[in-house]
mmCIF file of C-alpha atoms in Angstrom:
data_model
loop_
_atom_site.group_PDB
_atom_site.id
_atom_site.type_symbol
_atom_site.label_atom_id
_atom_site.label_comp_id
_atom_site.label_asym_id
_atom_site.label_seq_id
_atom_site.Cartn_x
_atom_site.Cartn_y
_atom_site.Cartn_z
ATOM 1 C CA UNK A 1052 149.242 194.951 47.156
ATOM 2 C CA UNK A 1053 149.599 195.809 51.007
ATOM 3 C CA UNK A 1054 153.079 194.426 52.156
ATOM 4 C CA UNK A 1055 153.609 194.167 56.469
ATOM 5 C CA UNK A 1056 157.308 193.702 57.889
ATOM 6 C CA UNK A 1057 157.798 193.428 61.694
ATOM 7 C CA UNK A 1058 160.696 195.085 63.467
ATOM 8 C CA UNK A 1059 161.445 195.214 67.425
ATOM 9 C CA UNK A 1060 164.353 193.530 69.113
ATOM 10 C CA UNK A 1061 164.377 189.410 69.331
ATOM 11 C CA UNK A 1062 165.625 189.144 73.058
ATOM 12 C CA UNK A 1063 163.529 190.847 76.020
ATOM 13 C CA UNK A 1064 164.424 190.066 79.549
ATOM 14 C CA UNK A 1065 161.557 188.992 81.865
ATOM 15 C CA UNK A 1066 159.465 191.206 83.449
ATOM 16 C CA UNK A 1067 160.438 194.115 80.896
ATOM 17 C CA UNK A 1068 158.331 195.110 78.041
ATOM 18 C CA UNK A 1069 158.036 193.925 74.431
ATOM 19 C CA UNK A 1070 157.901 196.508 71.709
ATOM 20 C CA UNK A 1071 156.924 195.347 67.678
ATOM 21 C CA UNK A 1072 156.129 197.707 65.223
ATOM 22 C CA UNK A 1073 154.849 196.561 61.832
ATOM 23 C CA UNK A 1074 155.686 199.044 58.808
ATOM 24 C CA UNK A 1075 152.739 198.968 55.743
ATOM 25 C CA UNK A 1076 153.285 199.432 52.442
ATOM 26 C CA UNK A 1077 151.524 199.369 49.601
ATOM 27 C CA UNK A 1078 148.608 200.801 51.099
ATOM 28 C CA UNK A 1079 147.760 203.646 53.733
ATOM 29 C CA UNK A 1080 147.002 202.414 57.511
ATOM 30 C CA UNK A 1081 144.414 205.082 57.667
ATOM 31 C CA UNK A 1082 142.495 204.036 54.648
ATOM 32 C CA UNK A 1083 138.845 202.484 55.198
ATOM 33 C CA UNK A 1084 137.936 199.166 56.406
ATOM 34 C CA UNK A 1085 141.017 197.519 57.109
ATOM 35 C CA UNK A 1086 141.737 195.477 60.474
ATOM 36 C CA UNK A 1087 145.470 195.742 61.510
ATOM 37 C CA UNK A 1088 146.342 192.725 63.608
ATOM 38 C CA UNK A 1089 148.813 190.879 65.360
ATOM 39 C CA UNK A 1090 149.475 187.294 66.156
ATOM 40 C CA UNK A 1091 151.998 184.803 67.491
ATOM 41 C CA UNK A 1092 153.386 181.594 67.425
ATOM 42 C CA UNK A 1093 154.914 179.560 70.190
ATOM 43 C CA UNK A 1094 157.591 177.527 68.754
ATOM 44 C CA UNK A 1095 156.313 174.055 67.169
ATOM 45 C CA UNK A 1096 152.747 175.427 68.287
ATOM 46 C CA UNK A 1097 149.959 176.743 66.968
ATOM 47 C CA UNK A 1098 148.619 180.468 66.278
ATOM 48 C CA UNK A 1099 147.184 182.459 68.501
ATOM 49 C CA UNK A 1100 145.368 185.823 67.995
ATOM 50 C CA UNK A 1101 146.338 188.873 70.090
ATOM 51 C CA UNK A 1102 143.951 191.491 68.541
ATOM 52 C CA UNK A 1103 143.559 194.099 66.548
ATOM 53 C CA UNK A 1104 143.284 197.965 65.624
ATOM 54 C CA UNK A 1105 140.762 198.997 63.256
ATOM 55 C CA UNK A 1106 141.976 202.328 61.449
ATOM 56 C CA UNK A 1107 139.800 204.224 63.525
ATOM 57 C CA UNK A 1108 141.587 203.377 66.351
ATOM 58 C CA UNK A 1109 139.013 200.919 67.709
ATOM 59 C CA UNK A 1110 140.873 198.068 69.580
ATOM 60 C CA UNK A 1111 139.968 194.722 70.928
ATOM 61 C CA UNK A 1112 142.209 192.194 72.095
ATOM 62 C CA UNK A 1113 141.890 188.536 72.838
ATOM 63 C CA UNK A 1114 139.920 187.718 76.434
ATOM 64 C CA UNK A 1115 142.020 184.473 76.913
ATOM 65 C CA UNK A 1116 145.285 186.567 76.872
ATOM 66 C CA UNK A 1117 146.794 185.977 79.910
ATOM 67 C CA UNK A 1118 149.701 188.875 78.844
ATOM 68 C CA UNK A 1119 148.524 192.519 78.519
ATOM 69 C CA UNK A 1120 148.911 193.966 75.677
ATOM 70 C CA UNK A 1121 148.547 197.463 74.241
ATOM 71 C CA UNK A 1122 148.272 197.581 70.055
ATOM 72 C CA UNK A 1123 148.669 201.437 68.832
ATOM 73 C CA UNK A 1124 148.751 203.036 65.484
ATOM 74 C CA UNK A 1125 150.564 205.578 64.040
ATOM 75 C CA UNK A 1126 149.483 207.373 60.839
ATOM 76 C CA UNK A 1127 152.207 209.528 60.315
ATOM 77 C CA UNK A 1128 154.638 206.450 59.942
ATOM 78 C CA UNK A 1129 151.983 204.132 58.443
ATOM 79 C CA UNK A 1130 152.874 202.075 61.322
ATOM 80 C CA UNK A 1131 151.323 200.190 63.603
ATOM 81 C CA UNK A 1132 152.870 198.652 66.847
ATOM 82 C CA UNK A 1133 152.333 195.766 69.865
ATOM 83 C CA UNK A 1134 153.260 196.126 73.050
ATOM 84 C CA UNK A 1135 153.667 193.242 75.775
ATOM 85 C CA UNK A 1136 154.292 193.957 79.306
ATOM 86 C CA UNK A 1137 155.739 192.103 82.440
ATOM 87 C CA UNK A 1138 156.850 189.428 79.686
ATOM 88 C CA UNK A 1139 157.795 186.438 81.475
ATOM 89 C CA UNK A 1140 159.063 183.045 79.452
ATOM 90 C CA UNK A 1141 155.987 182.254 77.990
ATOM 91 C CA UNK A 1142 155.735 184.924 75.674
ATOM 92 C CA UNK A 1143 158.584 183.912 73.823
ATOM 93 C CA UNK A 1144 157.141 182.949 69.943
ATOM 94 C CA UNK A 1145 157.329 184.305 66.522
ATOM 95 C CA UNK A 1146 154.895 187.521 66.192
ATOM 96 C CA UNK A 1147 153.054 188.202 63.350
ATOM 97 C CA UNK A 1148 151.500 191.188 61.899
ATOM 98 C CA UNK A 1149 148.670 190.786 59.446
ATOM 99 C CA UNK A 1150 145.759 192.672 57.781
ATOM 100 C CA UNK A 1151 142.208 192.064 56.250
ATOM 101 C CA UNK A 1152 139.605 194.738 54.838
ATOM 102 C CA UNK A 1153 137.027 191.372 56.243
ATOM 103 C CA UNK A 1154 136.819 191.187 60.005
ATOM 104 C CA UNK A 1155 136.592 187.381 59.035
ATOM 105 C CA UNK A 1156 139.933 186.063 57.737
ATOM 106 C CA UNK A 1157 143.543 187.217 57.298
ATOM 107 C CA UNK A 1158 145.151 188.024 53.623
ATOM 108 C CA UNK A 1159 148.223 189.688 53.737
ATOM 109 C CA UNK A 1160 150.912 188.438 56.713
ATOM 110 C CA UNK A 1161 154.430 189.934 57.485
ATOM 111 C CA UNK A 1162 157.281 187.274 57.433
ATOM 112 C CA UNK A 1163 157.115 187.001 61.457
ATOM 113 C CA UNK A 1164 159.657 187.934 63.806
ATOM 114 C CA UNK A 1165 161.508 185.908 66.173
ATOM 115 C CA UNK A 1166 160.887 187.251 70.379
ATOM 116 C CA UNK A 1167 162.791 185.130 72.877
ATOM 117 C CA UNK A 1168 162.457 186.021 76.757
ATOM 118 C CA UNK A 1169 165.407 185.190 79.043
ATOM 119 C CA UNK A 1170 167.961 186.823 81.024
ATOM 120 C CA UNK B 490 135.012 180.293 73.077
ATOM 121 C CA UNK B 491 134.782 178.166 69.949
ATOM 122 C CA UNK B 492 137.218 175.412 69.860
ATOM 123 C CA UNK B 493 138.332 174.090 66.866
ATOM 124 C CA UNK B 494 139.612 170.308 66.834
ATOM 125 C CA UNK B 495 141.119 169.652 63.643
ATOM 126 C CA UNK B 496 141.870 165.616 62.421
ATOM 127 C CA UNK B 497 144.039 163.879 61.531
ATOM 128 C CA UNK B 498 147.291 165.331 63.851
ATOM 129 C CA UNK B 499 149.643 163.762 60.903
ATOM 130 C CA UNK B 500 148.387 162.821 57.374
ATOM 131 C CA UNK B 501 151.068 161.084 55.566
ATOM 132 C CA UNK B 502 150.252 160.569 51.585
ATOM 133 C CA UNK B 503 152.445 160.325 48.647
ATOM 134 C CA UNK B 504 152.355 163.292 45.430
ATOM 135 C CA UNK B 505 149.031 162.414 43.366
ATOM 136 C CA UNK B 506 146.669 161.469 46.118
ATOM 137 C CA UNK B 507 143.637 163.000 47.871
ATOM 138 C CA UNK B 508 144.138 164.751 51.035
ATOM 139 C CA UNK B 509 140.971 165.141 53.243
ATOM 140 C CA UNK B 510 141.762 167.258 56.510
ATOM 141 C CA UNK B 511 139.175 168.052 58.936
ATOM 142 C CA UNK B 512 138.514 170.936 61.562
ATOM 143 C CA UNK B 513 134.935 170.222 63.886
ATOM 144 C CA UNK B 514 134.154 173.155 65.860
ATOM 145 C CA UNK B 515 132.646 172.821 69.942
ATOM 146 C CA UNK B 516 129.366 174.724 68.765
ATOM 147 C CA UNK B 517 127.861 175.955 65.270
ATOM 148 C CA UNK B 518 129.812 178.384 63.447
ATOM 149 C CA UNK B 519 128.686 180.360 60.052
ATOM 150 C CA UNK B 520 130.114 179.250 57.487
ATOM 151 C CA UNK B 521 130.970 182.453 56.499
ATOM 152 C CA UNK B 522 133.592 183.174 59.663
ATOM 153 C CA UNK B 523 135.398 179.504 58.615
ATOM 154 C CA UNK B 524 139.099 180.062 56.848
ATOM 155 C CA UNK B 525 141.747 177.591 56.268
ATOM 156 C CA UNK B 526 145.406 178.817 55.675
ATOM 157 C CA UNK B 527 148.857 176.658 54.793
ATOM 158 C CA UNK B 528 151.936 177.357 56.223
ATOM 159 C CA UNK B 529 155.219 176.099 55.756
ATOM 160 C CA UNK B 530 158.288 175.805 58.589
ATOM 161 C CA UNK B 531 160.172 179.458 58.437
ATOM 162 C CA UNK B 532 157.174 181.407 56.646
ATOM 163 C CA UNK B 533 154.055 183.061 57.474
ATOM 164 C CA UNK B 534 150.007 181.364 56.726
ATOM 165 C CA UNK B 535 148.964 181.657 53.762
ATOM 166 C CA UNK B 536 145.144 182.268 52.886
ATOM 167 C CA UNK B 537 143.533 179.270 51.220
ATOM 168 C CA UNK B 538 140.131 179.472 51.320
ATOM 169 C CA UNK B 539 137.299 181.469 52.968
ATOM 170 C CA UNK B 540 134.067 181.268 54.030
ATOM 171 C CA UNK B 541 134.198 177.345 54.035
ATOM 172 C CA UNK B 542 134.310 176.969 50.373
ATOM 173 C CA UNK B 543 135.875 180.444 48.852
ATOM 174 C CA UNK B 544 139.407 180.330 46.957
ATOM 175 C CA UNK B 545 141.422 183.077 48.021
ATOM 176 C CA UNK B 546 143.301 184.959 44.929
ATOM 177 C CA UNK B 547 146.141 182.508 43.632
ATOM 178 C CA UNK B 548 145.215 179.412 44.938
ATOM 179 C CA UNK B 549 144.984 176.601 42.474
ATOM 180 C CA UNK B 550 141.549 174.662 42.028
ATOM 181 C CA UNK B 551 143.078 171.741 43.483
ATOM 182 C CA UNK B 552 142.242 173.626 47.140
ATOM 183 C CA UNK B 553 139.255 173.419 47.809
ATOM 184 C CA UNK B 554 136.472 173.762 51.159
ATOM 185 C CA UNK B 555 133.112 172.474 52.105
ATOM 186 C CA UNK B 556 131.294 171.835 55.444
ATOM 187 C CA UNK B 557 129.199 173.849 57.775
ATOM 188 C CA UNK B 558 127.859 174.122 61.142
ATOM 189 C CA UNK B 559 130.433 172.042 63.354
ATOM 190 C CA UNK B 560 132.236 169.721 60.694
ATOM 191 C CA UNK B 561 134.290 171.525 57.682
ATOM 192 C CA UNK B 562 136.837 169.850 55.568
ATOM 193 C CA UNK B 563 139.953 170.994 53.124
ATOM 194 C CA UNK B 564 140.057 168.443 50.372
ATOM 195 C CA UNK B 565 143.094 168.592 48.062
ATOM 196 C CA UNK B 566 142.701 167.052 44.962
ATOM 197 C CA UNK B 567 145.830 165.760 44.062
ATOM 198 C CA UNK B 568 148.887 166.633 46.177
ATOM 199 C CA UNK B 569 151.889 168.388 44.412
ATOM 200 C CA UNK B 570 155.139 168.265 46.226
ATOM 201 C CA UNK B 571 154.679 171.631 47.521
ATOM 202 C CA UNK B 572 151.706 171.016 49.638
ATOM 203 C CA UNK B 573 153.390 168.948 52.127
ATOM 204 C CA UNK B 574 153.199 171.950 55.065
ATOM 205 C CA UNK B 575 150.685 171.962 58.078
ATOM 206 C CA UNK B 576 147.076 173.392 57.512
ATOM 207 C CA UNK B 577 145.038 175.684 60.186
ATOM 208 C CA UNK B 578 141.351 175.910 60.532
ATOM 209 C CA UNK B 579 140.266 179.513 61.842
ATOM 210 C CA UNK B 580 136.683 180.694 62.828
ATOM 211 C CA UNK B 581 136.040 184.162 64.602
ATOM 212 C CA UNK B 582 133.080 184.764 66.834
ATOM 213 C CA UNK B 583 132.171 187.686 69.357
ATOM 214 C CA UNK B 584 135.002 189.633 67.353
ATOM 215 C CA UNK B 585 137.218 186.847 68.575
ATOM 216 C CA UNK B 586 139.290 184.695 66.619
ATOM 217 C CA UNK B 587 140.278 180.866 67.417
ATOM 218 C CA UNK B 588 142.637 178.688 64.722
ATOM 219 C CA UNK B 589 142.853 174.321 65.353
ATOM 220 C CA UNK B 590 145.601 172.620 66.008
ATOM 221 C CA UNK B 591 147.097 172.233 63.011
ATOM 222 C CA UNK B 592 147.183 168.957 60.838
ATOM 223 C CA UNK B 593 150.887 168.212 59.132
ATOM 224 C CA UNK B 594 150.396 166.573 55.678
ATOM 225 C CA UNK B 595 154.038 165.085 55.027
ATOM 226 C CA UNK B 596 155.008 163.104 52.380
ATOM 227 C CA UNK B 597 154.806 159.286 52.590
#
């Protein structure tokens, strides 16, 4: 059973950027089919989807993302990793890694991770 | 975009009743793109069903999904105490995915 668990720090200051990784195990990150994603959650909000990486390398990312974002994977580490830039206040939320083999829905879910922006 | 309006914003209903929560969509959506997930405060969503009407591994048969087109609905059959959490409606479309609001079933 594929396991996710994101790491990165939980305080960024605004305008710098905000690096997650999310370590799999359980499974390889370059195996076939599977769509590596990442979300987040505003506190008391709902969930929004950031995009995804599809172990080709293929990416596509929300259009209604007002943040850029970068997702990357690395092979080598099974890893695969979000990046944020120019954060500002609003992207302060829990982040979520998840993966499916179905471009449809969302199976397995790291535990989330906690990123607050302020100075 | 599809937008996903899910009803009611609070359902409050006591262990041993029927829960019916709702998620309509702003246009028609395949059924097969509609998933609902549970989540409870401090943990991640969990997987319910899929494709409107499809059990995801583990989940008892008191879960279960119908609907299609705009209107789809999570019925649960008879609440246990540890279904009281908040429920999401997702759909994806274009290779984009949307989730509702979020309805909080709480305990009466």
């Amino acid at each position: 059973q594929v396991q996710l668990q994101e790491s990165g720090p939980g305080l960024v200051k605004p305008s710098q950027t905000l690096s997650l990784t999310c370590t799999v195990s359980g499974g390889s990150i370059s195996s076939g089919g599977y769509y590596w994603n990442w979300f987040r959650q505003h506190p008391g909000k709902g969930l929004e989807w950031i995009g995804y990486i599809y172990y080709t390398g293929i990416t596509y990312y929300n259009p209604s993302l007002k943040s850029p974002v970068i997702i990357s994977l690395d092979a080598s580490k099974n890893q695969f990793s979000l990046k944020v830039t120019s954060v500002t206040a609003a992207d302060t939320a829990v982040y979520y890694c998840a993966t499916t083999i179905s471009p449809h829905y969302f199976d397995y879910w790291g535990q989330g991770t906690l990123v607050t922006v302020s100075s | 975009e599809i937008v996903l309006t899910q009803s009611p914003g609070t359902l409050s209903l006591s262990p041993g009743e029927r829960a019916t929560l709702s998620c309509r969509a702003s246009q028609s959506t395949s059924s097969s793109y509609l998933a609902w997930y549970q989540q409870k405060p401090g943990q991640a969503p969990r997987l319910l069903i899929y494709g409107a009407s499809n059990r995801a591994t583990g989940i008892p048969d008191r879960f279960s999904g119908s609907g299609s087109g705009t209107h789809f609905t999570l019925t649960i059959s008879r609440l246990e105490p540890e279904d009281f959490a908040v429920y999401y409606c997702q759909q994806y479309d274009s290779s984009s995915y949307t989730f509702g609001q979020g309805t909080k079933l709480e305990i009466k």
